[in-house]
Coordinates of C-alpha atoms in Angstrom, one line a residue:
Chain H
M106 CA 0.0 0.0 0.0
T107 CA 1.4 3.4 -1.0
I108 CA 1.5 5.9 1.9
L109 CA 3.2 8.8 0.3
T110 CA 3.0 9.9 -3.3
L111 CA 4.8 12.9 -4.8
T112 CA 4.0 14.0 -8.4
D113 CA 6.1 16.5 -10.3
L114 CA 6.9 18.4 -7.2
S115 CA 8.6 21.8 -7.7
K116 CA 9.6 24.5 -5.3
R117 CA 11.4 27.8 -6.0
F118 CA 12.9 30.4 -3.7
G119 CA 13.1 33.5 -5.8
S120 CA 15.2 32.7 -8.8
Q121 CA 16.6 29.6 -7.2
T122 CA 15.0 26.2 -7.9
A123 CA 15.1 24.1 -4.8
L124 CA 13.1 21.2 -6.2
D125 CA 12.5 20.5 -9.9
A126 CA 9.7 18.1 -10.9
V127 CA 10.4 15.4 -8.3
S128 CA 8.2 12.3 -8.3
L129 CA 8.4 9.5 -5.9
S130 CA 6.4 7.2 -3.7
V131 CA 6.9 5.3 -0.5
S132 CA 5.0 2.2 0.5
A133 CA 4.0 1.0 3.9
G134 CA 6.9 -0.8 5.6
E135 CA 9.4 0.6 3.2
R136 CA 12.6 2.4 4.3
V137 CA 13.6 5.0 1.7
A138 CA 16.7 7.1 2.0
L139 CA 17.0 10.5 0.4
L140 CA 20.6 11.3 -0.4
G141 CA 22.2 14.5 -1.4
H142 CA 24.7 17.3 -0.6
N143 CA 23.7 20.1 1.7
G144 CA 21.4 22.3 -0.3
A145 CA 20.4 19.5 -2.7
G146 CA 16.7 19.9 -1.7
K147 CA 16.3 17.2 0.9
S148 CA 15.0 19.4 3.7
T149 CA 12.8 21.3 1.3
L150 CA 11.2 18.1 0.1
M151 CA 10.6 17.0 3.7
K152 CA 9.0 20.3 4.7
L153 CA 6.7 20.1 1.7
V154 CA 5.7 16.6 2.7
L155 CA 5.0 17.8 6.3
G156 CA 2.9 20.8 5.1
L157 CA 5.3 23.3 6.5
M158 CA 5.8 24.8 3.1
V159 CA 3.6 25.0 0.0
A160 CA 4.8 23.6 -3.3
D161 CA 4.8 25.8 -6.4
D162 CA 3.9 22.9 -8.7
G163 CA 2.9 19.3 -8.4
T164 CA 1.0 17.4 -5.8
I165 CA 1.6 15.5 -2.6
E166 CA -0.7 12.8 -1.2
L167 CA -0.3 11.3 2.2
A168 CA -2.6 8.3 2.5
G169 CA -5.1 10.2 0.4
H170 CA -4.8 13.4 2.4
A171 CA -3.3 16.8 1.8
P172 CA 0.0 17.5 3.6
G173 CA -0.5 19.6 6.7
S174 CA -4.1 18.7 7.1
A175 CA -5.3 17.5 10.5
V176 CA -5.4 13.9 9.4
A177 CA -2.1 14.0 7.7
R178 CA -0.5 15.5 10.9
S179 CA -2.0 12.8 13.0
L180 CA -0.4 10.1 10.7
T181 CA 3.0 11.7 10.4
A182 CA 6.0 11.9 12.8
Y183 CA 9.0 14.2 12.2
L184 CA 12.5 14.5 13.5
P185 CA 14.0 17.8 12.4
E186 CA 17.7 18.1 11.6
N187 CA 19.8 19.3 14.6
V188 CA 16.8 19.9 16.8
A189 CA 17.7 21.3 20.2
F190 CA 15.0 20.8 22.8
H191 CA 14.9 23.3 25.7
P192 CA 17.8 22.5 28.0
S193 CA 15.8 23.3 31.2
L194 CA 13.3 20.5 30.6
T195 CA 13.8 16.8 31.5
G196 CA 13.4 14.2 28.8
R197 CA 10.4 12.9 30.7
E198 CA 8.6 16.3 30.9
L199 CA 9.2 16.8 27.2
I200 CA 7.9 13.4 26.0
R201 CA 4.8 13.7 28.4
H202 CA 4.0 17.0 26.7
Y203 CA 4.3 15.5 23.2
L204 CA 2.1 12.6 24.2
R205 CA -0.6 15.1 25.4
L206 CA -0.3 17.0 22.1
R207 CA -1.1 13.8 20.2
G208 CA -4.0 13.1 22.6
Q209 CA -2.2 10.1 24.2
D210 CA -1.7 9.1 27.8
P211 CA 1.3 10.9 29.2
R212 CA 2.2 7.9 31.4
G213 CA 3.6 6.3 28.2
A214 CA 6.6 8.6 28.4
D215 CA 8.8 6.3 30.4
A216 CA 8.2 3.3 28.1
L217 CA 9.1 5.4 25.1
L218 CA 12.3 6.7 26.7
E219 CA 13.2 3.2 27.7
R220 CA 12.7 2.1 24.1
V221 CA 15.4 4.6 22.9
G222 CA 17.7 3.7 25.7
L223 CA 17.1 6.8 27.8
G224 CA 15.3 5.2 30.7
A225 CA 18.0 6.1 33.2
A226 CA 18.3 9.7 32.0
A227 CA 14.5 10.4 31.9
R228 CA 14.5 12.6 35.0
R229 CA 17.6 14.5 34.1
R230 CA 17.6 17.9 32.2
I231 CA 18.2 17.8 28.5
G232 CA 20.9 20.5 29.0
G233 CA 23.1 17.7 30.5
Y234 CA 22.5 15.2 27.7
S235 CA 25.2 14.3 25.1
K236 CA 24.4 14.9 21.4
G237 CA 23.5 11.3 20.9
M238 CA 21.1 11.3 23.8
R239 CA 19.4 14.5 22.5
Q240 CA 18.9 12.8 19.1
R241 CA 17.3 9.9 21.0
V242 CA 14.9 12.2 22.7
G243 CA 13.9 13.4 19.2
L244 CA 13.5 9.9 18.1
A245 CA 11.3 9.0 21.1
Q246 CA 8.9 11.8 20.2
A247 CA 8.8 10.5 16.7
L248 CA 7.7 7.1 17.9
I249 CA 4.6 8.4 19.6
G250 CA 1.3 6.9 18.4
A251 CA 2.7 4.4 15.8
P252 CA 2.8 6.8 12.9
R253 CA 2.1 5.7 9.4
L254 CA 4.9 7.8 7.9
M255 CA 8.1 8.9 9.6
V256 CA 10.1 11.7 8.2
L257 CA 13.6 11.8 9.6
D258 CA 16.0 14.6 8.6
E259 CA 19.6 13.5 8.9
P260 CA 18.7 11.3 11.9
T261 CA 22.1 9.6 12.3
S262 CA 24.4 12.6 11.9
G263 CA 26.4 13.0 15.1
L264 CA 25.6 9.5 16.4
D265 CA 28.4 7.1 17.3
P266 CA 28.5 3.8 15.4
I267 CA 26.9 1.8 18.2
S268 CA 24.0 4.2 18.6
R269 CA 23.6 4.3 14.8
R270 CA 23.2 0.5 14.7
D271 CA 20.7 0.7 17.5
F272 CA 18.8 3.4 15.6
Y273 CA 18.6 1.3 12.4
A274 CA 17.5 -1.7 14.5
L275 CA 14.6 0.4 15.8
L276 CA 13.7 1.5 12.2
D277 CA 13.7 -2.2 11.1
E278 CA 11.2 -2.9 13.9
L279 CA 9.0 0.1 12.8
A280 CA 9.1 -0.9 9.2
G281 CA 8.2 -4.4 10.2
Q282 CA 5.0 -3.0 11.8
G283 CA 4.2 -1.2 8.5
T284 CA 5.5 2.3 9.1
A285 CA 6.8 4.0 5.9
I286 CA 10.1 5.7 6.6
L287 CA 11.6 8.6 4.6
L288 CA 15.0 9.5 5.9
S289 CA 17.7 11.8 4.6
S290 CA 21.5 11.6 4.7
H291 CA 24.4 13.3 3.1
A292 CA 26.6 10.2 2.9
L293 CA 26.0 6.7 1.5
S294 CA 28.4 5.3 4.1
E295 CA 26.0 6.5 6.9
L296 CA 23.2 4.4 5.7
E297 CA 24.9 1.1 6.4
A298 CA 22.9 -0.6 3.6
R299 CA 19.9 -0.7 6.0
T300 CA 17.4 0.9 3.6
D301 CA 15.2 -0.7 1.0
R302 CA 15.6 2.1 -1.6
I303 CA 18.0 5.0 -2.1
L304 CA 17.0 8.2 -4.0
V305 CA 19.8 10.6 -4.9
L306 CA 18.9 14.3 -5.1
S307 CA 21.2 16.7 -6.8
Q308 CA 20.4 20.4 -7.3
G309 CA 16.7 19.7 -6.8
R310 CA 16.5 16.9 -9.3
L311 CA 16.1 13.2 -8.7
V312 CA 19.2 11.8 -10.4
A313 CA 19.3 8.1 -9.3
E314 CA 17.0 5.7 -7.7
G315 CA 17.4 2.0 -6.7
T316 CA 18.8 -0.4 -4.2
L317 CA 22.4 -0.1 -3.1
A318 CA 23.3 -3.2 -5.2
G319 CA 21.4 -1.7 -8.2
L320 CA 23.1 1.6 -7.9
R321 CA 26.5 -0.1 -7.7
R322 CA 25.7 -2.2 -10.9
Q323 CA 24.5 0.9 -12.7
A324 CA 27.6 3.0 -11.8
A325 CA 30.0 0.1 -12.9
L326 CA 32.9 1.7 -11.1
P327 CA 36.2 -0.2 -11.5
L328 CA 37.6 -2.3 -8.6
S329 CA 41.0 -1.7 -7.3
V330 CA 43.5 -4.6 -7.4
F331 CA 46.7 -4.5 -5.3
L332 CA 49.6 -6.9 -6.1
R333 CA 52.6 -7.6 -3.9
A334 CA 55.7 -9.0 -5.6
R335 CA 57.8 -12.0 -4.3
P336 CA 61.2 -10.9 -3.0
G337 CA 63.4 -9.7 -5.9
Q338 CA 60.6 -9.9 -8.5
G339 CA 59.3 -6.3 -8.3
A340 CA 60.7 -5.3 -11.7
A341 CA 59.5 -8.5 -13.4
L342 CA 56.0 -8.0 -12.0
A343 CA 55.9 -4.4 -13.2
I344 CA 56.8 -5.6 -16.7
A345 CA 54.1 -8.3 -16.6
F346 CA 51.5 -5.7 -15.6
P347 CA 52.5 -2.6 -17.5
E348 CA 49.3 -0.7 -16.9
A349 CA 49.8 -0.9 -13.1
M350 CA 50.9 2.1 -11.0
V351 CA 53.5 1.7 -8.3
E352 CA 52.3 2.7 -4.9
G353 CA 55.1 2.0 -2.3
D354 CA 55.9 -1.7 -2.5
V355 CA 52.6 -2.6 -4.1
L356 CA 51.3 -2.3 -7.6
R357 CA 47.8 -0.9 -8.1
L358 CA 45.5 -1.7 -11.1
S359 CA 42.0 -0.9 -11.8
C360 CA 39.6 -3.4 -13.2
A361 CA 36.1 -3.0 -14.6
P362 CA 33.5 -5.3 -12.9
P363 CA 33.0 -7.6 -16.0
D364 CA 36.8 -8.2 -16.2
K365 CA 37.1 -9.5 -12.7
L366 CA 37.6 -13.2 -13.7
A367 CA 40.0 -12.4 -16.5
M368 CA 42.1 -10.3 -14.0
L369 CA 42.2 -13.2 -11.6
E370 CA 43.4 -15.5 -14.3
R371 CA 46.2 -13.1 -15.3
I372 CA 47.3 -13.0 -11.6
A373 CA 47.1 -16.7 -11.2
A374 CA 49.2 -17.2 -14.3
R375 CA 52.0 -15.2 -12.8
R376 CA 52.0 -16.8 -9.3
D377 CA 55.8 -17.2 -9.7
L378 CA 56.0 -13.4 -9.3
V379 CA 53.0 -12.6 -7.0
A380 CA 53.4 -13.1 -3.2
D381 CA 49.9 -11.7 -2.4
F382 CA 47.0 -9.7 -3.8
D383 CA 44.0 -7.8 -2.7
L384 CA 40.8 -6.8 -4.5
S385 CA 38.7 -4.0 -3.2
P386 CA 35.3 -2.8 -4.5
P387 CA 34.6 0.9 -4.8
S388 CA 33.7 2.5 -1.5
L389 CA 30.2 3.9 -0.8
D390 CA 31.7 7.4 -0.8
D391 CA 33.2 6.8 -4.3
L392 CA 29.9 5.5 -5.5
Y393 CA 28.1 8.5 -4.2
A394 CA 30.6 11.0 -5.6
H395 CA 30.2 9.3 -8.9
I396 CA 26.4 9.4 -8.9
S397 CA 26.1 13.0 -7.8
G398 CA 29.1 14.1 -9.8
R399 CA 27.7 12.7 -13.0
A400 CA 24.4 14.6 -12.5
A401 CA 26.1 18.0 -12.0
Chain V
M201 CA -7.9 22.0 22.1
L202 CA -7.8 23.0 25.8
R203 CA -5.6 20.0 26.7
R204 CA -3.0 21.0 24.1
L205 CA -3.1 24.6 25.2
L206 CA -2.8 23.8 28.9
S207 CA 0.1 21.3 28.2
T208 CA 1.9 24.0 26.3
A209 CA 1.3 26.5 29.1
G210 CA 2.5 24.1 31.7
L211 CA 5.7 23.4 29.9
E212 CA 6.3 27.1 29.3
F213 CA 5.7 28.0 32.9
R214 CA 8.2 25.3 34.0
I215 CA 10.8 26.8 31.6
A216 CA 10.1 30.3 33.0
L217 CA 10.5 29.0 36.6
R218 CA 13.8 27.3 35.8
N219 CA 15.1 30.2 33.8
R220 CA 14.5 32.3 36.9
W221 CA 12.1 34.6 35.1
V222 CA 9.6 34.3 37.9
A223 CA 12.2 35.0 40.6
M224 CA 13.7 37.9 38.6
G225 CA 10.3 39.5 37.8
A226 CA 9.1 39.3 41.4
A227 CA 12.4 40.6 42.8
M228 CA 12.4 43.5 40.4
M229 CA 8.8 44.4 41.3
V230 CA 9.3 44.0 45.1
L231 CA 12.5 46.1 45.1
F232 CA 11.0 49.0 43.1
S233 CA 7.7 48.9 45.0
L234 CA 9.5 49.1 48.4
V235 CA 11.8 51.9 47.3
L236 CA 8.8 53.8 45.9
S237 CA 6.6 53.4 49.0
A238 CA 9.5 54.4 51.3
A239 CA 10.0 57.5 49.2
G240 CA 6.3 58.3 49.0
A241 CA 5.6 57.8 52.7
A242 CA 7.0 61.2 53.9
P243 CA 4.8 63.7 52.0
A244 CA 1.7 61.5 52.4
G245 CA 1.1 63.0 55.8
G246 CA -0.2 66.3 54.4
L247 CA -2.7 64.7 52.1
A248 CA -6.3 63.7 52.9
A249 CA -6.0 60.4 51.1
D250 CA -5.2 57.2 53.0
P251 CA -1.6 55.9 52.8
L252 CA -2.4 52.9 50.5
S253 CA -4.1 55.1 47.9
V254 CA -1.0 57.3 47.9
T255 CA 1.1 54.2 47.4
V256 CA -1.1 53.0 44.6
A257 CA -0.7 56.3 42.8
S258 CA 3.0 56.0 42.8
L259 CA 2.9 52.3 41.9
V260 CA 0.9 53.3 38.8
S261 CA 3.9 55.3 37.5
L262 CA 6.2 52.4 38.4
A263 CA 4.0 49.7 36.7
V264 CA 3.6 51.7 33.5
Y265 CA 7.4 51.2 33.0
L266 CA 8.1 47.9 34.6
V267 CA 5.1 45.7 33.6
P268 CA 5.6 46.2 29.8
L269 CA 9.4 45.8 30.3
I270 CA 9.0 42.5 32.2
A271 CA 6.4 41.3 29.7
L272 CA 8.6 42.0 26.7
L273 CA 11.6 40.4 28.3
I274 CA 9.9 37.1 28.9
S275 CA 8.1 37.0 25.5
F276 CA 10.6 38.1 22.9
D277 CA 12.2 34.6 22.7
A278 CA 8.9 32.8 22.3
V279 CA 8.9 32.2 18.6
A280 CA 12.4 33.3 17.5
G281 CA 14.0 31.0 20.2
E282 CA 12.0 28.0 19.0
A283 CA 12.8 28.8 15.4
E284 CA 16.5 28.9 16.2
R285 CA 16.5 25.7 18.2
G286 CA 14.5 23.9 15.5
T287 CA 11.6 23.0 17.7
L288 CA 9.2 25.4 15.9
P289 CA 8.9 23.2 12.7
L290 CA 8.5 20.2 14.9
H291 CA 5.6 21.7 16.9
L292 CA 3.9 22.8 13.7
T293 CA 3.8 19.2 12.5
Y294 CA 2.0 18.2 15.6
P295 CA -1.8 18.4 15.8
L296 CA -1.3 21.8 17.5
S297 CA -2.7 24.9 15.9
R298 CA -0.7 28.2 15.8
W299 CA -3.4 29.7 18.0
E300 CA -2.9 27.0 20.6
L301 CA 0.8 27.5 20.5
L302 CA 0.6 31.2 21.0
L303 CA -2.2 31.2 23.6
G304 CA -0.4 28.5 25.6
K305 CA 2.7 30.6 25.8
L306 CA 0.7 33.7 26.6
L307 CA -1.1 31.9 29.5
A308 CA 2.1 30.7 31.1
Q309 CA 3.9 34.1 30.7
L310 CA 0.9 36.0 32.0
G311 CA 1.1 33.8 35.0
V312 CA 4.7 35.0 35.5
V313 CA 3.8 38.6 35.1
V314 CA 0.9 38.3 37.5
L315 CA 3.1 36.6 40.1
A316 CA 5.7 39.4 39.8
V317 CA 3.0 42.1 40.1
L318 CA 1.4 40.4 43.1
A319 CA 4.7 40.1 44.9
G320 CA 5.5 43.8 44.3
Y321 CA 2.1 45.2 45.2
A322 CA 1.8 42.9 48.3
A323 CA 5.1 44.3 49.5
A324 CA 4.0 47.9 49.0
A325 CA 0.6 47.2 50.6
A326 CA 2.3 45.7 53.6
M327 CA 4.4 48.8 54.0
A328 CA 1.3 51.0 53.7
F329 CA -0.5 49.0 56.5
A330 CA 2.6 49.1 58.6
T331 CA 3.0 52.9 58.5
G332 CA -0.7 54.0 58.2
G333 CA -2.4 51.3 60.2
L334 CA -6.0 50.2 59.4
R335 CA -6.8 53.5 57.5
A336 CA -4.9 51.9 54.6
A337 CA -7.8 49.5 54.1
E338 CA -9.6 52.4 52.3
G339 CA -7.1 52.0 49.4
L340 CA -7.7 48.3 48.9
A341 CA -10.1 48.9 46.0
A342 CA -7.5 51.0 44.2
L343 CA -4.9 48.3 44.7
W344 CA -7.2 45.6 43.3
R345 CA -7.9 47.8 40.3
L346 CA -4.2 48.3 39.8
T347 CA -3.6 44.6 39.9
W348 CA -6.1 43.5 37.3
T349 CA -5.3 46.4 35.0
S350 CA -1.6 45.4 35.3
A351 CA -2.5 41.9 34.1
L352 CA -4.3 43.4 31.1
L353 CA -1.3 45.7 30.3
G354 CA 1.0 42.7 30.7
A355 CA -1.1 40.5 28.4
A356 CA -1.0 43.2 25.7
F357 CA 2.8 43.6 25.8
L358 CA 3.3 39.8 26.0
S359 CA 1.4 39.4 22.7
L360 CA 3.3 42.3 21.2
G361 CA 6.5 40.5 22.3
H362 CA 5.3 37.4 20.5
A363 CA 4.5 39.4 17.3
V364 CA 8.0 40.9 17.4
S365 CA 9.5 37.5 18.0
A366 CA 7.7 36.0 15.0
L367 CA 8.7 39.0 12.8
S368 CA 12.4 38.8 13.5
R369 CA 12.9 35.0 13.6
R370 CA 16.2 35.4 15.5
A371 CA 16.4 35.8 19.2
S372 CA 19.0 38.6 19.0
G373 CA 16.9 40.6 16.5
A374 CA 13.8 40.0 18.5
A375 CA 15.5 41.3 21.7
A376 CA 16.5 44.5 19.9
L377 CA 13.0 45.0 18.5
A378 CA 11.4 44.4 21.9
I379 CA 13.6 47.0 23.5
G380 CA 12.9 49.4 20.7
L381 CA 9.1 48.8 21.0
W382 CA 9.3 49.5 24.8
L383 CA 11.2 52.8 24.2
V384 CA 8.8 54.0 21.5
M385 CA 5.6 53.0 23.2
I386 CA 6.5 53.9 26.8
V387 CA 9.0 56.7 26.7
L388 CA 9.1 58.4 23.3
Y389 CA 5.3 58.3 22.8
D390 CA 4.7 60.5 25.9
L391 CA 7.6 62.7 25.1
G392 CA 6.3 63.2 21.6
L393 CA 2.8 64.1 22.9
L394 CA 4.3 66.5 25.4
A395 CA 6.3 68.2 22.7
A396 CA 3.2 68.4 20.5
I397 CA 1.2 70.1 23.3
M398 CA 3.8 72.6 23.9
A399 CA 4.0 73.5 20.2
D400 CA 0.3 73.5 19.8
D401 CA -0.3 75.8 22.8
G402 CA -3.9 74.9 23.6
G403 CA -5.0 74.6 20.0
R404 CA -6.9 71.8 18.2
F405 CA -4.3 69.2 18.9
T406 CA -4.6 69.6 22.7
T407 CA -8.4 69.6 22.7
Q408 CA -9.2 67.1 19.9
V409 CA -6.3 64.8 19.2
F410 CA -4.5 64.6 22.5
P411 CA -7.2 62.8 24.6
W412 CA -7.5 60.1 21.9
A413 CA -3.7 59.8 21.5
L414 CA -3.5 59.1 25.2
V415 CA -6.2 56.5 25.2
L416 CA -4.8 54.7 22.1
N417 CA -1.6 53.8 23.9
P418 CA -2.2 50.9 26.3
A419 CA 0.3 52.3 28.8
D420 CA -1.2 55.7 28.9
A421 CA -4.7 54.2 29.1
F422 CA -3.5 52.1 32.1
R423 CA -2.2 55.3 33.8
I424 CA -5.3 57.4 33.1
F425 CA -7.7 54.7 34.2
N426 CA -6.0 54.0 37.5
L427 CA -5.4 57.7 38.4
A428 CA -8.8 58.9 37.3
A429 CA -10.5 56.2 39.3
S430 CA -8.3 57.0 42.3
E431 CA -8.7 59.6 45.0
A432 CA -5.1 60.6 44.9
V433 CA -4.9 62.3 41.5
D434 CA -2.9 65.0 43.1
A435 CA 0.1 62.7 43.1
A436 CA -0.3 62.1 39.4
S437 CA 2.2 63.3 36.8
G438 CA 1.4 66.2 34.5
L439 CA 0.3 64.1 31.6
A440 CA -2.3 62.2 33.5
G441 CA -3.5 65.3 35.2
A442 CA -4.0 67.0 31.9
A443 CA -6.1 64.1 30.8
S444 CA -8.4 63.9 33.8
S445 CA -11.3 65.1 31.7
I446 CA -11.4 61.9 29.6
A447 CA -14.4 59.7 30.2
I448 CA -13.4 56.6 32.2
W449 CA -14.8 54.1 29.8
K450 CA -12.4 55.1 27.1
P451 CA -9.2 54.0 28.8
L452 CA -11.0 50.9 30.1
A453 CA -12.1 49.9 26.6
S454 CA -8.5 50.5 25.4
L455 CA -7.1 48.3 28.2
I456 CA -9.5 45.5 27.4
L457 CA -9.1 45.7 23.6
W458 CA -5.3 45.9 23.5
P459 CA -4.7 42.3 24.6
V460 CA -7.1 41.0 22.0
L461 CA -5.6 43.2 19.3
A462 CA -2.1 42.3 20.2
A463 CA -2.9 38.6 20.3
G464 CA -4.3 39.0 16.8
L465 CA -1.2 40.8 15.6
A466 CA 1.0 38.0 17.1
R467 CA -1.1 35.4 15.2
L468 CA -0.8 37.3 11.9
S469 CA 2.9 37.6 12.4
L470 CA 3.3 33.9 13.2
A471 CA 1.2 33.0 10.1
R472 CA 4.0 34.6 7.9
V473 CA 6.6 32.3 9.5
M474 CA 7.5 29.4 7.2
P475 CA 9.8 27.3 9.4

């Protein structure tokens, strides 16, 4: 079931185009990541979805309702980027308030804070929380009332690797219960391959869409091959692989994905010269730079 | 609707308590009230009025400066601060209307102003009873009138603070605007009127425009209403004395309409904010 549908969405600020005819949809239980540089249009897209801004062109439908309408608000949860809750309040007071705003029992606050790992800090003031803890308070308020759509703006920036893993585990759980999740990030490497679909925004346009494996296949970036020569065979190895570049005591070659097996055969044929070899796929950052760079 | 409004108010009041706004406001009012009643106690002997009425007359000229100042100080951050912290867009995605957000804050901050005013006036009244004995009870009606009109004056300036806060979107800019607003409405407005009267020398401005100009400013309306209704007009400053001919319902209507008008202004100003 489709929860969120965007059709030819455009938004301009003066002469600047923030979003240019973007269409996408998110289904129940799907985790979709919106990727892009700062200023690529991610936050603008999210604010349009939340009804905080009005689009210049195109339509948004949220389970059949207009963004910002009373029903749409009751179905949606939001975690803004870099949100700083008032430092004088405790986590518990804040979550109790948000529960009341959504018409829920404020006694549920402790359970929510427990769920994001803040049970022990619930009665302490937010001013004394670490950055990761503050982000968890934000996440706790987004969990209120089992929302149908969660909009998370750079939710993992500033989180340590362990917290990030916990965070994605929580998202898995929510998606399993049918919540549609739209989250943004400025780096592929932050996503940890824990999303179902990745959308790449560049200068307000949707430039790539697919699973991580699919994007990798499309980009067809070369792999890097590293060869280490047997003692005394360095010169002979360099002659056998004339296209290689010398990097310290290893040789570096690049290899297109379809040529992987041929490359292995070449290496195996010269095992008299090769002491060891390594093969590394392009990193997620390389892949992202390639996709967004190609679009620009 | 009421639940969301009250929850917002409760949270805001807690913040005001912990930010020491309540303590600061009350301390300011108590300090100035005590100084004023101590200074006013000496000449009171020659007047026919009871000591509390005399104290109230001097408290009016204190409140006309301090109540708007305290109100603006605690309200200027309301929208701009939330916009800066990033909580404003979050609140606006909740099932919480902009009216509920503003009125919730107004209610909490009005509580702070009322507490400060009560503390100050109670201290002054205690002084009056201590020096004048039971005769001071004659001034209780004037003190009560001063208290509820101070709340109305406070509500007007709290909402004006919210309007300014939504207009500037940055806490620093909002603070500057709030101080500017206080200077213009409380200090420069009266100075301007005074200058105009001197230049006019009893002409059309003094007889036709001036009474209305006084009533239109909530601070002047507050002063006129309290002094005109009081026995101790002799203690009033020149401006209020000059306006003693104004019908009492006019400043009262102004005092009641201003909080409503200012809240409407704040709402319009917040409507323009796209977080």
